[in-house]
């Protein structure tokens, strides 16, 4: 595990260094960096990377676009992607989840929390193991023994943790007693012991820090805290007898959030601590909310995946049965027509499932093709027959042709049969709708490598539509049209490692050519 390679993406060099240092403190030595999404994609094309940790807001290409680019890349789509962000807009978080983010880590965070997110990103089936709350570490010589009447730590409500640092035992006792009923309190009698606690896997949420201490004073402690990734975000309140202007300026320059003068007035200190810890609690709740959103989305996706898989399997079985029955020459024309109607309805249901689920996954870069041999000529023959019946009153001549010799096997495609049904059903339907009455629609299968299927119809695509013919929601002259037909066709073709193109060179006609990988008959 320690040989994993990480890519840290952030436009601020200091944050790249902080994250790299955190990873190194966890034992990961192979850390690459990039300052934006474009640079990150260049690194991913040349360097082996196991996990991506990216900031959200960056120039050139921000984190969400980087996530989409990775999920849309056949070679990279599997990479665990952890988004590090201070984002608080729930709709944007939902968008990241929909695009397949592995985990979301809210700033600021500890190294232990980062370790937990990495573990979850690498093993998504495992429950999220959040680090223990600060203060839950075993009692030591600088930690007061827990009250015997307190419930066990693993059942008590999580409470913020305060670290009190002072070389005077009376001050440690006073402050720990002042806050013990509301918070978990840890104490340290020296700067060195305070740093050991702050740099542990369970750092405190707030530090009450004396300045005048032998050895390492409070200023040195604060400076070391700000230089370490596990403690650089922890709020510090100086509790000191030094109240002059220069002392305050120096403390503020080291990141102190407040000063409280000795002797301590509990009525002043308690509300100040409460105010700062309210922010800590809000931050923890934000992280918990995002975790819950991601868990709910994962559960919903699992349920939907199982449901869609079962529905598609059942419908494919029904489709095969109906098609076999419809081919029975013993049936009368009325019976055959009814079966063809059932076939068409089943195909429409499959198309709805594909467009509502697979298309969404393709758009967000989460679709994973499991290619199989597809008898594309049989798929097209069924769709052509359905189109003949559907547009019989127009009327139209709808024909399937092939450039392969009659004595050779029909060419085979490599892809997904159900996606092919949806892909060509949309294109043949659009061609029939666009073709003038009494004209023809031809579907030509060319046994090239890759395989080419050309759908040709009379009637040209309007000039103003050609540049956006495959764009989402683009439609022309079709009241009630969604503009998803050709867009979905493009998505379904590219998802099967193929392509699609519009030929509008003939001013009187339109040809759309789909390319798909060709399979070998030996693969059947």
XYZ file of C-alpha atoms in Angstrom:
524
model
C 0.000 0.000 0.000
C 2.860 2.395 0.828
C 4.114 2.076 -2.754
C 0.987 3.824 -4.038
C 1.538 6.864 -6.224
C -0.492 10.026 -5.515
C -1.194 13.051 -7.688
C -1.909 16.231 -5.696
C -3.624 18.982 -7.716
C -3.871 22.508 -6.291
C -3.142 25.948 -7.691
C -1.435 27.073 -4.444
C 2.072 25.722 -4.017
C 1.792 25.918 -0.221
C -1.283 23.663 -0.235
C 0.418 21.193 -2.568
C 3.305 21.034 -0.103
C 0.976 20.637 2.885
C -0.901 17.742 1.269
C 2.340 16.128 0.091
C 3.722 16.409 3.629
C 0.586 14.836 5.054
C 0.890 11.921 2.643
C 4.552 11.479 3.537
C 3.671 11.521 7.235
C 1.295 8.621 6.489
C 4.147 6.693 4.888
C 3.424 7.427 1.206
C 6.577 8.597 -0.518
C 5.533 8.692 -4.183
C 3.769 12.049 -4.564
C 3.392 13.961 -7.835
C 1.920 17.464 -8.071
C 0.099 19.645 -10.595
C -1.186 23.211 -10.335
C -4.390 22.757 -12.363
C -6.494 20.169 -14.146
C -4.812 20.567 -17.534
C -1.385 19.943 -16.025
C -2.833 17.028 -14.038
C -4.170 15.350 -17.191
C -0.740 15.713 -18.799
C 0.848 14.015 -15.788
C -1.730 11.216 -15.878
C -0.906 10.491 -19.499
C 2.774 9.919 -18.733
C 3.089 8.837 -15.093
C 1.526 5.926 -13.181
C -0.893 7.285 -10.563
C -3.013 5.316 -8.087
C -4.973 8.106 -6.344
C -5.827 11.693 -7.313
C -6.327 14.349 -4.615
C -7.590 17.584 -6.135
C -8.685 20.990 -4.986
C -11.993 22.218 -6.432
C -11.485 25.865 -7.352
C -8.524 26.272 -9.710
C -7.828 28.327 -12.843
C -7.516 26.808 -16.328
C -9.357 23.592 -15.360
C -11.041 23.250 -11.969
C -11.442 20.086 -9.964
C -14.901 19.123 -11.205
C -13.850 19.336 -14.859
C -10.761 17.292 -14.015
C -12.996 14.672 -12.400
C -15.203 14.549 -15.513
C -12.158 14.266 -17.771
C -10.765 11.367 -15.753
C -14.091 9.546 -15.590
C -14.495 10.015 -19.338
C -11.076 8.568 -20.168
C -11.115 4.817 -20.834
C -7.646 4.380 -19.339
C -8.166 6.568 -16.264
C -11.852 6.219 -15.351
C -11.116 3.737 -12.546
C -8.785 6.070 -10.620
C -9.881 6.923 -7.045
C -10.530 10.680 -6.950
C -10.702 12.598 -3.659
C -12.001 16.157 -3.887
C -10.531 18.506 -1.261
C -12.704 21.567 -0.860
C -14.215 24.256 1.325
C -17.309 24.197 -0.911
C -20.584 24.603 0.979
C -23.112 24.681 -1.873
C -24.955 21.370 -1.717
C -25.945 21.349 -5.385
C -22.274 21.469 -6.395
C -21.453 18.647 -3.984
C -24.300 16.628 -5.497
C -22.850 17.282 -8.955
C -19.452 15.974 -7.851
C -21.083 12.862 -6.407
C -23.036 12.344 -9.622
C -19.793 12.590 -11.599
C -18.262 9.759 -9.591
C -16.084 11.415 -6.962
C -14.638 8.737 -4.676
C -14.634 10.904 -1.578
C -15.009 14.513 -0.482
C -12.714 15.981 2.151
C -13.694 19.315 3.690
C -10.980 21.808 4.567
C -9.424 22.013 7.100
C -8.715 18.369 7.878
C -6.263 16.235 9.802
C -3.822 13.674 8.440
C -5.870 10.962 10.149
C -8.997 12.095 8.328
C -7.088 12.106 5.052
C -5.877 8.566 5.751
C -9.465 7.446 6.316
C -10.598 8.977 3.014
C -7.759 7.332 1.111
C -8.631 3.955 2.619
C -12.279 4.401 1.635
C -11.423 5.560 -1.888
C -9.271 2.475 -2.393
C -11.909 0.159 -0.906
C -15.311 1.743 -1.666
C -17.215 -1.301 -0.422
C -15.865 -0.788 3.091
C -17.731 1.495 5.523
C -16.162 4.890 6.108
C -13.867 4.617 9.121
C -13.727 8.126 10.514
C -10.767 8.883 12.769
C -11.415 8.947 16.490
C -12.366 12.326 17.874
C -9.597 14.214 19.561
C -9.433 13.367 23.229
C -10.244 9.705 22.738
C -6.615 8.677 23.045
C -5.533 6.615 26.060
C -4.952 8.625 29.211
C -1.337 9.530 29.884
C 0.527 11.532 32.500
C -0.660 14.772 30.914
C -4.288 13.707 30.463
C -6.767 13.763 33.379
C -8.337 10.407 34.131
C -11.917 10.181 32.868
C -14.719 10.525 35.342
C -15.701 7.037 36.565
C -19.353 7.910 36.016
C -18.800 8.737 32.343
C -20.029 6.267 29.707
C -17.455 4.420 27.587
C -15.815 6.565 24.917
C -17.221 4.519 22.047
C -20.801 5.159 23.168
C -20.581 8.768 24.359
C -21.642 11.586 22.057
C -18.733 13.062 20.139
C -17.692 16.310 21.759
C -15.075 18.865 20.744
C -11.688 18.536 22.392
C -9.711 21.305 24.081
C -5.994 21.051 24.784
C -4.835 23.186 27.708
C -1.108 23.949 27.686
C 0.480 25.514 30.776
C 3.519 24.748 32.917
C 1.640 25.623 36.128
C -0.382 22.710 37.620
C -2.903 25.075 39.222
C -3.698 26.671 35.861
C -4.072 23.250 34.224
C -6.455 22.170 36.943
C -8.462 25.395 36.817
C -8.994 25.342 33.056
C -9.647 21.605 32.817
C -12.308 21.864 35.543
C -13.810 24.904 33.833
C -14.505 23.017 30.583
C -14.776 19.351 31.563
C -18.596 19.331 31.676
C -18.965 20.616 28.112
C -15.924 19.327 26.250
C -13.254 16.671 26.273
C -10.194 18.192 27.874
C -6.578 17.177 27.476
C -3.684 18.886 29.233
C 0.017 19.311 28.541
C 2.579 20.825 30.910
C 5.126 21.687 28.207
C 5.328 22.791 24.608
C 6.911 19.518 23.526
C 4.077 17.462 25.005
C 1.524 19.814 23.437
C 3.029 19.335 19.975
C 3.067 15.564 20.407
C -0.697 15.680 21.025
C -1.329 18.138 18.175
C 0.661 16.012 15.734
C -0.991 12.751 16.754
C -3.795 10.969 14.908
C -6.284 12.625 17.288
C -5.414 16.345 17.365
C -7.541 18.682 19.480
C -10.140 21.061 18.093
C -8.871 24.095 20.055
C -5.684 24.895 22.001
C -5.567 27.186 25.050
C -1.886 28.063 25.083
C 0.242 29.826 27.679
C 3.090 31.941 26.336
C 5.624 32.032 29.188
C 6.830 28.452 29.639
C 10.319 27.058 30.236
C 12.008 25.394 27.296
C 9.643 25.860 24.341
C 7.419 28.916 24.882
C 3.929 29.422 23.486
C 5.131 31.380 20.448
C 7.411 28.518 19.427
C 4.591 26.019 19.937
C 2.256 28.072 17.733
C 4.942 28.405 15.063
C 5.551 24.638 15.025
C 1.822 24.001 14.874
C 1.422 26.186 11.825
C 4.286 24.383 10.080
C 2.817 20.900 10.526
C -0.057 19.575 8.354
C -1.793 17.852 11.269
C -1.973 21.019 13.358
C -1.733 23.989 11.012
C -5.515 24.478 11.023
C -6.128 24.157 14.798
C -7.377 27.427 16.398
C -5.137 28.790 19.174
C -6.218 31.083 22.005
C -3.321 32.501 23.988
C -4.020 32.537 27.733
C -1.299 34.738 29.176
C -0.355 37.461 31.593
C 1.385 39.264 28.731
C -1.108 41.757 27.341
C 1.070 44.391 25.600
C 0.528 45.427 21.995
C 3.681 43.798 20.585
C 2.806 40.453 22.179
C -0.638 40.525 20.611
C 0.765 41.390 17.186
C 3.271 38.559 17.350
C 0.587 36.117 18.450
C -1.744 37.168 15.652
C 1.067 36.811 13.119
C 1.421 33.187 14.290
C -2.259 32.511 13.666
C -3.772 33.060 17.107
C -7.524 33.617 16.987
C -7.804 35.360 20.367
C -6.039 36.490 23.552
C -7.276 36.026 27.099
C -5.361 37.648 29.956
C -4.560 36.083 33.302
C -5.981 35.838 35.831
C -8.669 34.112 33.782
C -12.222 35.397 34.034
C -14.466 32.338 33.347
C -17.323 34.592 32.218
C -15.077 35.933 29.438
C -13.211 32.776 28.454
C -16.136 30.346 28.260
C -18.186 32.233 25.622
C -15.055 32.829 23.541
C -14.241 29.138 23.547
C -17.860 28.270 22.827
C -17.933 30.596 19.808
C -14.822 29.102 18.232
C -15.922 25.541 18.883
C -19.281 26.268 17.310
C -17.379 26.811 14.070
C -15.571 23.510 14.618
C -18.887 21.727 15.092
C -20.341 23.318 11.980
C -17.313 22.145 10.013
C -17.658 18.604 11.360
C -21.355 18.635 10.543
C -20.591 19.796 6.998
C -18.227 16.869 6.501
C -20.799 14.502 8.025
C -23.508 15.882 5.717
C -21.343 15.314 2.639
C -20.497 11.809 3.826
C -24.205 11.082 4.249
C -24.977 12.473 0.788
C -22.315 10.258 -0.749
C -23.466 7.165 1.143
C -27.078 7.803 0.103
C -26.033 8.280 -3.523
C -23.951 5.094 -3.442
C -26.813 3.101 -1.956
C -29.316 4.556 -4.427
C -27.006 3.783 -7.337
C -26.524 0.199 -6.159
C -30.278 -0.314 -5.904
C -30.913 1.331 -9.274
C -28.141 -0.692 -10.895
C -29.594 -3.951 -9.634
C -33.101 -2.911 -10.667
C -32.027 -1.806 -14.155
C -29.928 -4.930 -14.613
C -32.874 -7.144 -13.696
C -35.259 -5.147 -15.874
C -32.934 -5.242 -18.893
C -32.339 -8.955 -18.444
C -36.045 -9.695 -18.244
C -36.886 -7.436 -21.177
C -34.128 -8.997 -23.275
C -35.682 -12.390 -22.553
C -39.133 -11.138 -23.499
C -37.714 -9.569 -26.659
C -36.065 -12.801 -27.746
C -39.235 -14.800 -27.083
C -41.437 -12.349 -28.972
C -39.053 -12.228 -31.928
C -38.931 -16.035 -32.126
C -42.722 -16.259 -32.071
C -43.084 -13.508 -34.677
C -40.823 -15.449 -37.047
C -43.115 -18.488 -36.904
C -44.577 -18.868 -40.415
C -47.586 -20.737 -39.023
C -49.024 -17.541 -37.530
C -51.586 -15.528 -39.409
C -50.782 -11.893 -40.341
C -52.850 -10.459 -37.492
C -50.999 -12.539 -34.891
C -47.640 -11.602 -36.372
C -48.607 -7.930 -36.347
C -49.528 -8.127 -32.658
C -46.225 -9.753 -31.825
C -44.345 -7.093 -33.782
C -46.214 -4.465 -31.760
C -45.115 -6.213 -28.556
C -41.557 -6.288 -29.921
C -41.633 -2.563 -30.634
C -43.013 -1.771 -27.183
C -40.278 -3.860 -25.530
C -37.618 -2.067 -27.528
C -39.082 1.274 -26.447
C -38.866 0.180 -22.801
C -35.244 -0.869 -23.276
C -34.547 2.474 -24.910
C -36.087 4.302 -21.935
C -33.947 2.322 -19.493
C -30.796 2.974 -21.509
C -31.476 6.684 -21.847
C -32.414 7.116 -18.173
C -29.486 5.168 -16.753
C -26.688 4.320 -19.142
C -26.755 7.688 -20.895
C -26.446 9.434 -17.530
C -23.477 7.251 -16.620
C -21.886 7.923 -20.006
C -22.321 11.689 -19.549
C -20.655 11.599 -16.127
C -17.850 9.327 -17.280
C -18.947 6.381 -15.160
C -20.090 3.949 -17.841
C -17.979 0.817 -18.172
C -18.393 -1.136 -21.381
C -18.447 -4.916 -21.192
C -18.149 -5.653 -24.916
C -19.700 -8.741 -26.463
C -20.284 -9.943 -29.990
C -23.401 -8.304 -31.452
C -25.194 -9.753 -34.491
C -25.681 -6.274 -35.810
C -27.444 -7.345 -39.009
C -30.148 -9.090 -36.975
C -30.572 -6.032 -34.732
C -30.909 -3.765 -37.765
C -33.285 -6.161 -39.528
C -35.668 -6.077 -36.560
C -35.559 -2.301 -36.396
C -36.112 -1.936 -40.155
C -39.165 -4.213 -39.994
C -40.578 -2.201 -37.106
C -40.005 1.033 -39.040
C -41.793 -0.401 -42.104
C -44.841 -1.189 -40.019
C -44.751 2.090 -38.102
C -44.469 4.276 -41.212
C -46.572 2.118 -43.557
C -49.192 4.863 -43.822
C -46.681 7.543 -44.818
C -45.717 5.459 -46.902
C -41.969 4.801 -46.898
C -39.653 2.191 -48.352
C -37.305 1.114 -45.553
C -34.584 -1.339 -46.564
C -31.543 -3.032 -45.057
C -28.615 -3.600 -47.394
C -25.066 -4.934 -47.046
C -21.991 -4.709 -49.238
C -20.872 -8.224 -48.238
C -21.259 -11.010 -50.807
C -24.359 -13.137 -50.326
C -22.344 -16.281 -49.566
C -20.323 -14.720 -46.728
C -21.393 -14.447 -43.073
C -22.957 -11.181 -42.002
C -20.446 -8.848 -40.286
C -20.453 -8.770 -36.503
C -20.001 -5.818 -34.164
C -18.324 -5.702 -30.767
C -20.306 -3.723 -28.241
C -23.505 -3.905 -26.212
C -26.591 -5.319 -27.945
C -29.061 -3.298 -25.888
C -27.177 -0.073 -26.529
C -27.123 -0.912 -30.239
C -30.912 -1.296 -30.198
C -31.295 2.157 -28.628
C -28.655 3.724 -30.887
C -30.087 2.545 -34.211
C -33.721 2.756 -33.140
C -33.233 6.498 -32.613
C -31.392 7.025 -35.894
C -33.787 4.973 -38.059
C -36.778 6.622 -36.402
C -35.331 10.101 -37.039
C -34.566 9.214 -40.669
C -38.130 7.988 -41.225
C -39.599 11.101 -39.653
C -37.410 13.390 -41.760
C -37.929 11.528 -45.047
C -40.703 12.839 -47.355
C -43.683 10.596 -48.050
C -43.219 8.026 -50.826
C -39.412 8.230 -50.460
C -36.929 5.669 -49.158
C -34.754 5.103 -46.107
C -31.772 2.812 -46.538
C -29.654 1.196 -43.832
C -26.373 -0.005 -45.355
C -23.955 -2.279 -43.475
C -20.379 -2.036 -44.734
C -18.112 -4.883 -43.695
C -15.107 -2.637 -43.170
C -12.752 -2.415 -40.220
C -14.139 -0.727 -38.217
C -17.686 -1.685 -39.138
C -19.764 1.067 -40.796
C -23.552 1.402 -40.745
C -24.894 4.216 -42.913
C -28.508 5.447 -42.565
C -29.545 7.388 -45.670
C -32.790 9.286 -46.226
C -34.190 11.892 -48.569
C -34.448 15.338 -47.048
C -31.465 17.457 -46.030
C -30.642 18.650 -42.521
C -31.183 22.436 -42.374
C -27.918 24.366 -42.645
C -28.449 26.072 -39.284
C -28.715 22.666 -37.576
C -25.639 20.950 -39.002
C -23.054 22.308 -36.576
C -25.156 21.306 -33.583
C -26.804 18.209 -35.035
C -25.435 15.966 -32.272
C -25.748 18.573 -29.514
C -27.962 17.996 -26.527
C -31.511 19.405 -26.852
C -30.915 20.469 -30.468
C -34.130 20.063 -32.452
C -35.727 21.577 -35.523
C -39.257 21.444 -36.889
C -40.426 18.740 -34.447
C -43.091 20.041 -32.042
C -42.581 18.358 -28.698
C -39.169 16.985 -29.734
C -36.661 16.588 -26.906
C -33.524 17.032 -29.004
C -32.033 13.923 -27.389
C -32.238 11.472 -30.296
C -29.029 12.273 -32.179
C -27.278 13.364 -28.982
C -27.975 10.013 -27.328
C -26.916 8.236 -30.537
C -23.542 9.961 -30.364
C -23.134 9.088 -26.679
C -24.113 5.450 -27.225
C -21.761 5.122 -30.227
C -18.732 6.589 -28.439
C -19.475 4.544 -25.317
C -19.023 1.423 -27.482
C -15.657 2.737 -28.720
C -17.206 3.798 -32.001
C -18.138 7.068 -33.646
C -20.830 8.851 -35.591
C -20.770 11.432 -38.378
C -23.221 13.493 -40.408
C -22.817 13.807 -44.194
C -24.884 16.682 -45.551
C -22.975 17.128 -48.816
C -26.030 16.088 -50.869
C -28.444 19.062 -50.866
C -31.385 16.671 -51.199
C -30.450 13.949 -48.708
C -28.869 13.089 -45.356
C -26.516 10.266 -44.421
C -25.472 9.393 -40.884
C -22.645 6.886 -40.548
C -21.977 4.983 -37.337
C -18.700 3.132 -36.826
C -18.366 0.262 -34.375
C -15.516 -2.159 -33.666
C -15.899 -5.288 -35.781
C -15.869 -8.698 -34.098
C -14.626 -11.982 -35.460
C -16.991 -14.901 -36.023
C -14.610 -17.032 -33.950
C -15.669 -14.996 -30.901
C -19.243 -16.304 -31.097
